[in-house]
Amino acid sequence: SQTIHQWPATLVQPVGSPLSLECTVEGTSNPNLYWYRQAAGRGLQLLFYSVGIGQISSEVPQNLSASRPQDRQFILSSKKLLLSDSGFYLCAWSAAQGALREQYFGPGTRLTVT
Amino acid sequence: QKEVEQDPGPLSVPEGAIVSLNCTYSNSAFQYFMWYRQYSRKGPELLMYTYSSGNKEDGRFTAQVDKSSKYISLFIRDSQPSDSATYLCAMGSGGYNKLIFGAGTRLAVHP
């Protein structure tokens, strides 16, 4: 069965510090990968998605970047965090092909920028 | 106008009640529809998905899609306190499996 991991689970970082959040998927090959941010009491905002190694699409202009160095690894980064980067960050995967379009989410990382 | 509208609630019901959660959408290109359940401080969990108009049932949950009205619903029968969570609708079309999410409805089922 497929499993998706995210770490760290919780992070408190000062403004201006760098960020690296990691997501890995097990039990599947060539998945589509996604990074979302969820602000308190709000829906999910898609930040980045990737259909393959080194292929990243950005949905919104922002202070963040994403990379996919391996097939099942997705990294969210920032060089200098802003207060507005605080939120709940979720990684998700879906099958690359086929009729099934569901996305499956990891446990999330709660980021607080102080 | 947002592509997907969902009443944020909160919705409070007694145990055993039938719950109706709804989303409306504006993009007629949406082809597939999903409902996720999200417990506090956890990642969303896929509950139901469907690709056509009509009803789909899974245990106490029924997902309903009306493409002509651009309206989807999730019904929960015999609601339990363990159903207390935020329910997110999601829909998509085209390639890359991109989904558009509603803001979520917070549900509380009290004993």
PDB file of C-alpha atoms in Angstrom:
ATOM      1  CA  SER A   1       0.000   0.000   0.000  1.00  0.00           C
ATOM      2  CA  GLN A   2       1.034   3.589  -0.503  1.00  0.00           C
ATOM      3  CA  THR A   3       2.263   5.797   2.313  1.00  0.00           C
ATOM      4  CA  ILE A   4       3.140   9.463   2.334  1.00  0.00           C
ATOM      5  CA  HIS A   5       5.434  11.004   4.920  1.00  0.00           C
ATOM      6  CA  GLN A   6       6.085  14.611   5.833  1.00  0.00           C
ATOM      7  CA  TRP A   7       8.564  16.116   8.230  1.00  0.00           C
ATOM      8  CA  PRO A   8       8.926  17.869  10.435  1.00  0.00           C
ATOM      9  CA  ALA A   9       5.436  17.741  11.949  1.00  0.00           C
ATOM     10  CA  THR A  10       5.804  21.114  13.646  1.00  0.00           C
ATOM     11  CA  LEU A  11       8.228  23.962  13.055  1.00  0.00           C
ATOM     12  CA  VAL A  12       8.714  27.385  14.596  1.00  0.00           C
ATOM     13  CA  GLN A  13      11.049  29.634  12.649  1.00  0.00           C
ATOM     14  CA  PRO A  14      12.007  33.332  12.921  1.00  0.00           C
ATOM     15  CA  VAL A  15      11.305  35.768  10.114  1.00  0.00           C
ATOM     16  CA  GLY A  16      14.136  35.803   7.598  1.00  0.00           C
ATOM     17  CA  SER A  17      15.285  32.241   8.287  1.00  0.00           C
ATOM     18  CA  PRO A  18      15.398  29.528   5.595  1.00  0.00           C
ATOM     19  CA  LEU A  19      12.906  26.697   5.277  1.00  0.00           C
ATOM     20  CA  SER A  20      13.028  23.134   4.040  1.00  0.00           C
ATOM     21  CA  LEU A  21      10.048  20.796   4.284  1.00  0.00           C
ATOM     22  CA  GLU A  22      10.292  17.280   2.942  1.00  0.00           C
ATOM     23  CA  CYS A  23       7.725  14.869   1.590  1.00  0.00           C
ATOM     24  CA  THR A  24       8.297  11.284   0.494  1.00  0.00           C
ATOM     25  CA  VAL A  25       5.925   8.707  -0.945  1.00  0.00           C
ATOM     26  CA  GLU A  26       6.271   4.939  -0.675  1.00  0.00           C
ATOM     27  CA  GLY A  27       4.587   2.156  -2.573  1.00  0.00           C
ATOM     28  CA  THR A  28       4.051   3.860  -5.921  1.00  0.00           C
ATOM     29  CA  SER A  29       6.112   4.998  -8.880  1.00  0.00           C
ATOM     30  CA  ASN A  30       6.035   8.203 -10.901  1.00  0.00           C
ATOM     31  CA  PRO A  31       3.319   9.872  -8.847  1.00  0.00           C
ATOM     32  CA  ASN A  32       2.085  13.399  -9.359  1.00  0.00           C
ATOM     33  CA  LEU A  33       3.081  15.393  -6.276  1.00  0.00           C
ATOM     34  CA  TYR A  34       1.532  18.508  -4.784  1.00  0.00           C
ATOM     35  CA  TRP A  35       2.252  21.101  -2.099  1.00  0.00           C
ATOM     36  CA  TYR A  36      -0.710  22.896  -0.503  1.00  0.00           C
ATOM     37  CA  ARG A  37      -0.980  25.515   2.199  1.00  0.00           C
ATOM     38  CA  GLN A  38      -3.974  25.748   4.476  1.00  0.00           C
ATOM     39  CA  ALA A  39      -4.474  28.938   6.470  1.00  0.00           C
ATOM     40  CA  ALA A  40      -6.490  28.726   9.687  1.00  0.00           C
ATOM     41  CA  GLY A  41     -10.176  28.165   8.898  1.00  0.00           C
ATOM     42  CA  ARG A  42      -9.613  28.262   5.174  1.00  0.00           C
ATOM     43  CA  GLY A  43      -9.458  25.838   2.306  1.00  0.00           C
ATOM     44  CA  LEU A  44      -6.442  24.377   0.583  1.00  0.00           C
ATOM     45  CA  GLN A  45      -4.351  26.574  -1.672  1.00  0.00           C
ATOM     46  CA  LEU A  46      -2.286  24.709  -4.262  1.00  0.00           C
ATOM     47  CA  LEU A  47       1.280  26.028  -4.240  1.00  0.00           C
ATOM     48  CA  PHE A  48       3.205  23.678  -6.531  1.00  0.00           C
ATOM     49  CA  TYR A  49       2.694  20.463  -8.426  1.00  0.00           C
ATOM     50  CA  SER A  50       5.075  18.113 -10.157  1.00  0.00           C
ATOM     51  CA  VAL A  51       4.530  15.441 -12.790  1.00  0.00           C
ATOM     52  CA  GLY A  52       8.101  14.157 -12.778  1.00  0.00           C
ATOM     53  CA  ILE A  53      11.670  14.605 -11.539  1.00  0.00           C
ATOM     54  CA  GLY A  54      12.766  18.201 -11.990  1.00  0.00           C
ATOM     55  CA  GLN A  55       9.357  19.243 -13.352  1.00  0.00           C
ATOM     56  CA  ILE A  56       7.756  21.855 -11.123  1.00  0.00           C
ATOM     57  CA  SER A  57       4.781  24.093 -11.818  1.00  0.00           C
ATOM     58  CA  SER A  58       4.030  27.037  -9.572  1.00  0.00           C
ATOM     59  CA  GLU A  59       0.449  28.055  -9.005  1.00  0.00           C
ATOM     60  CA  VAL A  60       0.943  31.334  -7.166  1.00  0.00           C
ATOM     61  CA  PRO A  61       3.790  33.852  -7.003  1.00  0.00           C
ATOM     62  CA  GLN A  62       5.289  33.751  -3.560  1.00  0.00           C
ATOM     63  CA  ASN A  63       8.290  33.478  -1.338  1.00  0.00           C
ATOM     64  CA  LEU A  64       8.513  29.706  -1.703  1.00  0.00           C
ATOM     65  CA  SER A  65      10.053  27.262  -4.151  1.00  0.00           C
ATOM     66  CA  ALA A  66       9.786  23.529  -4.697  1.00  0.00           C
ATOM     67  CA  SER A  67      12.076  20.834  -6.005  1.00  0.00           C
ATOM     68  CA  ARG A  68      11.753  17.170  -6.892  1.00  0.00           C
ATOM     69  CA  PRO A  69      15.208  15.613  -6.778  1.00  0.00           C
ATOM     70  CA  GLN A  70      13.920  12.021  -6.835  1.00  0.00           C
ATOM     71  CA  ASP A  71      10.812  10.321  -8.168  1.00  0.00           C
ATOM     72  CA  ARG A  72       9.113  10.081  -4.782  1.00  0.00           C
ATOM     73  CA  GLN A  73      10.616  13.056  -2.990  1.00  0.00           C
ATOM     74  CA  PHE A  74       9.207  16.570  -2.992  1.00  0.00           C
ATOM     75  CA  ILE A  75      10.788  19.483  -1.123  1.00  0.00           C
ATOM     76  CA  LEU A  76       9.364  22.884  -0.267  1.00  0.00           C
ATOM     77  CA  SER A  77      11.890  25.622   0.440  1.00  0.00           C
ATOM     78  CA  SER A  78      12.306  29.263   1.202  1.00  0.00           C
ATOM     79  CA  LYS A  79      15.430  31.375   1.474  1.00  0.00           C
ATOM     80  CA  LYS A  80      13.860  33.932   3.834  1.00  0.00           C
ATOM     81  CA  LEU A  81      10.596  33.290   5.638  1.00  0.00           C
ATOM     82  CA  LEU A  82       7.899  35.939   6.008  1.00  0.00           C
ATOM     83  CA  LEU A  83       5.250  36.145   8.721  1.00  0.00           C
ATOM     84  CA  SER A  84       2.658  35.427   6.036  1.00  0.00           C
ATOM     85  CA  ASP A  85       4.292  32.037   5.360  1.00  0.00           C
ATOM     86  CA  SER A  86       2.804  30.659   8.577  1.00  0.00           C
ATOM     87  CA  GLY A  87       0.262  27.900   7.989  1.00  0.00           C
ATOM     88  CA  PHE A  88      -0.365  24.202   7.654  1.00  0.00           C
ATOM     89  CA  TYR A  89       1.586  22.718   4.746  1.00  0.00           C
ATOM     90  CA  LEU A  90       0.294  19.576   3.148  1.00  0.00           C
ATOM     91  CA  CYS A  91       1.909  17.300   0.605  1.00  0.00           C
ATOM     92  CA  ALA A  92      -0.257  15.061  -1.567  1.00  0.00           C
ATOM     93  CA  TRP A  93       0.200  12.491  -4.307  1.00  0.00           C
ATOM     94  CA  SER A  94      -1.962  11.094  -7.057  1.00  0.00           C
ATOM     95  CA  ALA A  95      -1.522   8.457  -9.734  1.00  0.00           C
ATOM     96  CA  ALA A  96      -0.025   9.882 -12.893  1.00  0.00           C
ATOM     97  CA  GLN A  97      -2.301   8.029 -15.262  1.00  0.00           C
ATOM     98  CA  GLY A  98      -5.609   6.285 -15.337  1.00  0.00           C
ATOM     99  CA  ALA A  99      -9.149   7.261 -14.586  1.00  0.00           C
ATOM    100  CA  LEU A 100      -8.606   7.646 -10.863  1.00  0.00           C
ATOM    101  CA  ARG A 101      -7.885  11.255  -9.935  1.00  0.00           C
ATOM    102  CA  GLU A 102      -7.904  11.143  -6.182  1.00  0.00           C
ATOM    103  CA  GLN A 103      -5.209  12.873  -4.198  1.00  0.00           C
ATOM    104  CA  TYR A 104      -3.912  11.424  -0.954  1.00  0.00           C
ATOM    105  CA  PHE A 105      -2.523  13.682   1.697  1.00  0.00           C
ATOM    106  CA  GLY A 106       0.290  13.430   4.176  1.00  0.00           C
ATOM    107  CA  PRO A 107      -0.026  14.345   7.865  1.00  0.00           C
ATOM    108  CA  GLY A 108       1.091  17.939   7.280  1.00  0.00           C
ATOM    109  CA  THR A 109       3.644  20.329   8.764  1.00  0.00           C
ATOM    110  CA  ARG A 110       2.466  23.161  10.972  1.00  0.00           C
ATOM    111  CA  LEU A 111       4.768  26.155  10.406  1.00  0.00           C
ATOM    112  CA  THR A 112       4.760  29.184  12.656  1.00  0.00           C
ATOM    113  CA  VAL A 113       6.914  32.110  11.628  1.00  0.00           C
ATOM    114  CA  THR A 114       7.664  34.439  14.529  1.00  0.00           C
TER     115      THR A 114
ATOM    116  CA  GLN B   1     -17.074  34.553  -7.670  1.00  0.00           C
ATOM    117  CA  LYS B   2     -15.105  31.623  -6.285  1.00  0.00           C
ATOM    118  CA  GLU B   3     -14.988  28.496  -8.421  1.00  0.00           C
ATOM    119  CA  VAL B   4     -16.223  26.405  -5.485  1.00  0.00           C
ATOM    120  CA  GLU B   5     -18.470  27.693  -2.727  1.00  0.00           C
ATOM    121  CA  GLN B   6     -18.951  25.846   0.552  1.00  0.00           C
ATOM    122  CA  ASP B   7     -20.697  27.049   3.694  1.00  0.00           C
ATOM    123  CA  PRO B   8     -18.041  27.096   6.456  1.00  0.00           C
ATOM    124  CA  GLY B   9     -20.553  26.350   9.230  1.00  0.00           C
ATOM    125  CA  PRO B  10     -20.112  25.415  11.980  1.00  0.00           C
ATOM    126  CA  LEU B  11     -22.876  22.862  11.782  1.00  0.00           C
ATOM    127  CA  SER B  12     -23.930  21.312  15.088  1.00  0.00           C
ATOM    128  CA  VAL B  13     -26.215  18.269  15.159  1.00  0.00           C
ATOM    129  CA  PRO B  14     -27.259  15.653  17.727  1.00  0.00           C
ATOM    130  CA  GLU B  15     -25.951  12.117  17.478  1.00  0.00           C
ATOM    131  CA  GLY B  16     -28.030  10.032  15.086  1.00  0.00           C
ATOM    132  CA  ALA B  17     -29.074  12.951  12.882  1.00  0.00           C
ATOM    133  CA  ILE B  18     -28.791  12.976   9.099  1.00  0.00           C
ATOM    134  CA  VAL B  19     -26.236  15.543   7.998  1.00  0.00           C
ATOM    135  CA  SER B  20     -26.267  17.278   4.636  1.00  0.00           C
ATOM    136  CA  LEU B  21     -23.130  19.054   3.434  1.00  0.00           C
ATOM    137  CA  ASN B  22     -23.147  20.969   0.171  1.00  0.00           C
ATOM    138  CA  CYS B  23     -20.959  22.696  -2.394  1.00  0.00           C
ATOM    139  CA  THR B  24     -21.783  24.689  -5.485  1.00  0.00           C
ATOM    140  CA  TYR B  25     -19.429  25.331  -8.347  1.00  0.00           C
ATOM    141  CA  SER B  26     -19.281  27.569 -11.380  1.00  0.00           C
ATOM    142  CA  ASN B  27     -16.958  25.728 -13.774  1.00  0.00           C
ATOM    143  CA  SER B  28     -18.945  23.369 -15.991  1.00  0.00           C
ATOM    144  CA  ALA B  29     -15.677  21.688 -17.028  1.00  0.00           C
ATOM    145  CA  PHE B  30     -15.338  19.928 -13.682  1.00  0.00           C
ATOM    146  CA  GLN B  31     -15.537  16.201 -14.301  1.00  0.00           C
ATOM    147  CA  TYR B  32     -14.749  14.539 -10.991  1.00  0.00           C
ATOM    148  CA  PHE B  33     -15.830  15.298  -7.473  1.00  0.00           C
ATOM    149  CA  MET B  34     -14.525  14.306  -4.069  1.00  0.00           C
ATOM    150  CA  TRP B  35     -15.221  14.704  -0.400  1.00  0.00           C
ATOM    151  CA  TYR B  36     -12.482  14.773   2.205  1.00  0.00           C
ATOM    152  CA  ARG B  37     -12.713  14.612   5.975  1.00  0.00           C
ATOM    153  CA  GLN B  38     -10.138  16.508   8.009  1.00  0.00           C
ATOM    154  CA  TYR B  39      -9.749  16.093  11.740  1.00  0.00           C
ATOM    155  CA  SER B  40      -8.160  18.925  13.675  1.00  0.00           C
ATOM    156  CA  ARG B  41      -4.430  19.287  12.977  1.00  0.00           C
ATOM    157  CA  LYS B  42      -4.420  16.305  10.579  1.00  0.00           C
ATOM    158  CA  GLY B  43      -4.171  15.897   6.818  1.00  0.00           C
ATOM    159  CA  PRO B  44      -7.403  15.481   4.803  1.00  0.00           C
ATOM    160  CA  GLU B  45      -8.623  11.922   4.312  1.00  0.00           C
ATOM    161  CA  LEU B  46     -10.461  10.933   1.137  1.00  0.00           C
ATOM    162  CA  LEU B  47     -14.026   9.847   1.894  1.00  0.00           C
ATOM    163  CA  MET B  48     -15.820   9.652  -1.429  1.00  0.00           C
ATOM    164  CA  TYR B  49     -15.182  10.320  -5.094  1.00  0.00           C
ATOM    165  CA  THR B  50     -17.438  10.241  -8.107  1.00  0.00           C
ATOM    166  CA  TYR B  51     -17.237  11.044 -11.801  1.00  0.00           C
ATOM    167  CA  SER B  52     -20.868  11.251 -12.834  1.00  0.00           C
ATOM    168  CA  SER B  53     -24.176  12.731 -11.863  1.00  0.00           C
ATOM    169  CA  GLY B  54     -26.254  10.713  -9.453  1.00  0.00           C
ATOM    170  CA  ASN B  55     -25.668   9.070  -6.105  1.00  0.00           C
ATOM    171  CA  LYS B  56     -22.846   6.957  -4.737  1.00  0.00           C
ATOM    172  CA  GLU B  57     -23.212   5.211  -1.413  1.00  0.00           C
ATOM    173  CA  ASP B  58     -20.555   3.882   0.963  1.00  0.00           C
ATOM    174  CA  GLY B  59     -21.796   2.765   4.349  1.00  0.00           C
ATOM    175  CA  ARG B  60     -23.320   5.735   6.161  1.00  0.00           C
ATOM    176  CA  PHE B  61     -22.075   8.168   3.494  1.00  0.00           C
ATOM    177  CA  THR B  62     -23.809   9.124   0.242  1.00  0.00           C
ATOM    178  CA  ALA B  63     -22.299  11.473  -2.311  1.00  0.00           C
ATOM    179  CA  GLN B  64     -24.649  13.163  -4.736  1.00  0.00           C
ATOM    180  CA  VAL B  65     -23.739  15.110  -7.857  1.00  0.00           C
ATOM    181  CA  ASP B  66     -26.078  17.251  -9.930  1.00  0.00           C
ATOM    182  CA  LYS B  67     -24.052  18.569 -12.866  1.00  0.00           C
ATOM    183  CA  SER B  68     -27.002  20.425 -14.373  1.00  0.00           C
ATOM    184  CA  SER B  69     -27.303  22.527 -11.209  1.00  0.00           C
ATOM    185  CA  LYS B  70     -23.545  22.508 -10.483  1.00  0.00           C
ATOM    186  CA  TYR B  71     -24.250  21.228  -7.003  1.00  0.00           C
ATOM    187  CA  ILE B  72     -22.793  18.396  -4.959  1.00  0.00           C
ATOM    188  CA  SER B  73     -23.789  17.015  -1.583  1.00  0.00           C
ATOM    189  CA  LEU B  74     -22.535  14.619   1.046  1.00  0.00           C
ATOM    190  CA  PHE B  75     -25.071  12.962   3.312  1.00  0.00           C
ATOM    191  CA  ILE B  76     -24.101  11.292   6.569  1.00  0.00           C
ATOM    192  CA  ARG B  77     -26.686   8.963   8.091  1.00  0.00           C
ATOM    193  CA  ASP B  78     -26.800   8.067  11.777  1.00  0.00           C
ATOM    194  CA  SER B  79     -24.126  10.645  12.546  1.00  0.00           C
ATOM    195  CA  GLN B  80     -21.680   9.834  15.332  1.00  0.00           C
ATOM    196  CA  PRO B  81     -19.477  12.047  17.535  1.00  0.00           C
ATOM    197  CA  SER B  82     -16.507  10.557  15.653  1.00  0.00           C
ATOM    198  CA  ASP B  83     -17.864  12.276  12.496  1.00  0.00           C
ATOM    199  CA  SER B  84     -17.011  15.646  14.063  1.00  0.00           C
ATOM    200  CA  ALA B  85     -14.494  17.131  11.654  1.00  0.00           C
ATOM    201  CA  THR B  86     -14.165  19.571   8.781  1.00  0.00           C
ATOM    202  CA  TYR B  87     -15.485  18.287   5.460  1.00  0.00           C
ATOM    203  CA  LEU B  88     -13.910  19.589   2.275  1.00  0.00           C
ATOM    204  CA  CYS B  89     -15.376  19.211  -1.177  1.00  0.00           C
ATOM    205  CA  ALA B  90     -12.972  19.085  -4.114  1.00  0.00           C
ATOM    206  CA  MET B  91     -13.387  18.920  -7.856  1.00  0.00           C
ATOM    207  CA  GLY B  92     -11.259  18.865 -10.935  1.00  0.00           C
ATOM    208  CA  SER B  93     -10.946  18.506 -14.656  1.00  0.00           C
ATOM    209  CA  GLY B  94      -8.292  17.935 -17.259  1.00  0.00           C
ATOM    210  CA  GLY B  95      -4.765  16.725 -16.759  1.00  0.00           C
ATOM    211  CA  TYR B  96      -2.343  16.688 -13.840  1.00  0.00           C
ATOM    212  CA  ASN B  97      -5.157  15.891 -11.416  1.00  0.00           C
ATOM    213  CA  LYS B  98      -5.422  19.456 -10.181  1.00  0.00           C
ATOM    214  CA  LEU B  99      -8.187  19.854  -7.643  1.00  0.00           C
ATOM    215  CA  ILE B 100     -10.081  22.946  -6.525  1.00  0.00           C
ATOM    216  CA  PHE B 101     -11.153  22.773  -2.885  1.00  0.00           C
ATOM    217  CA  GLY B 102     -14.014  24.347  -1.029  1.00  0.00           C
ATOM    218  CA  ALA B 103     -13.225  26.178   2.196  1.00  0.00           C
ATOM    219  CA  GLY B 104     -14.611  23.290   4.272  1.00  0.00           C
ATOM    220  CA  THR B 105     -17.619  22.906   6.570  1.00  0.00           C
ATOM    221  CA  ARG B 106     -16.936  22.314  10.244  1.00  0.00           C
ATOM    222  CA  LEU B 107     -19.290  19.668  11.661  1.00  0.00           C
ATOM    223  CA  ALA B 108     -19.869  18.926  15.349  1.00  0.00           C
ATOM    224  CA  VAL B 109     -21.945  15.897  16.364  1.00  0.00           C
ATOM    225  CA  HIS B 110     -22.855  16.024  20.025  1.00  0.00           C
ATOM    226  CA  PRO B 111     -23.925  13.010  22.097  1.00  0.00           C
TER     227      PRO B 111
END
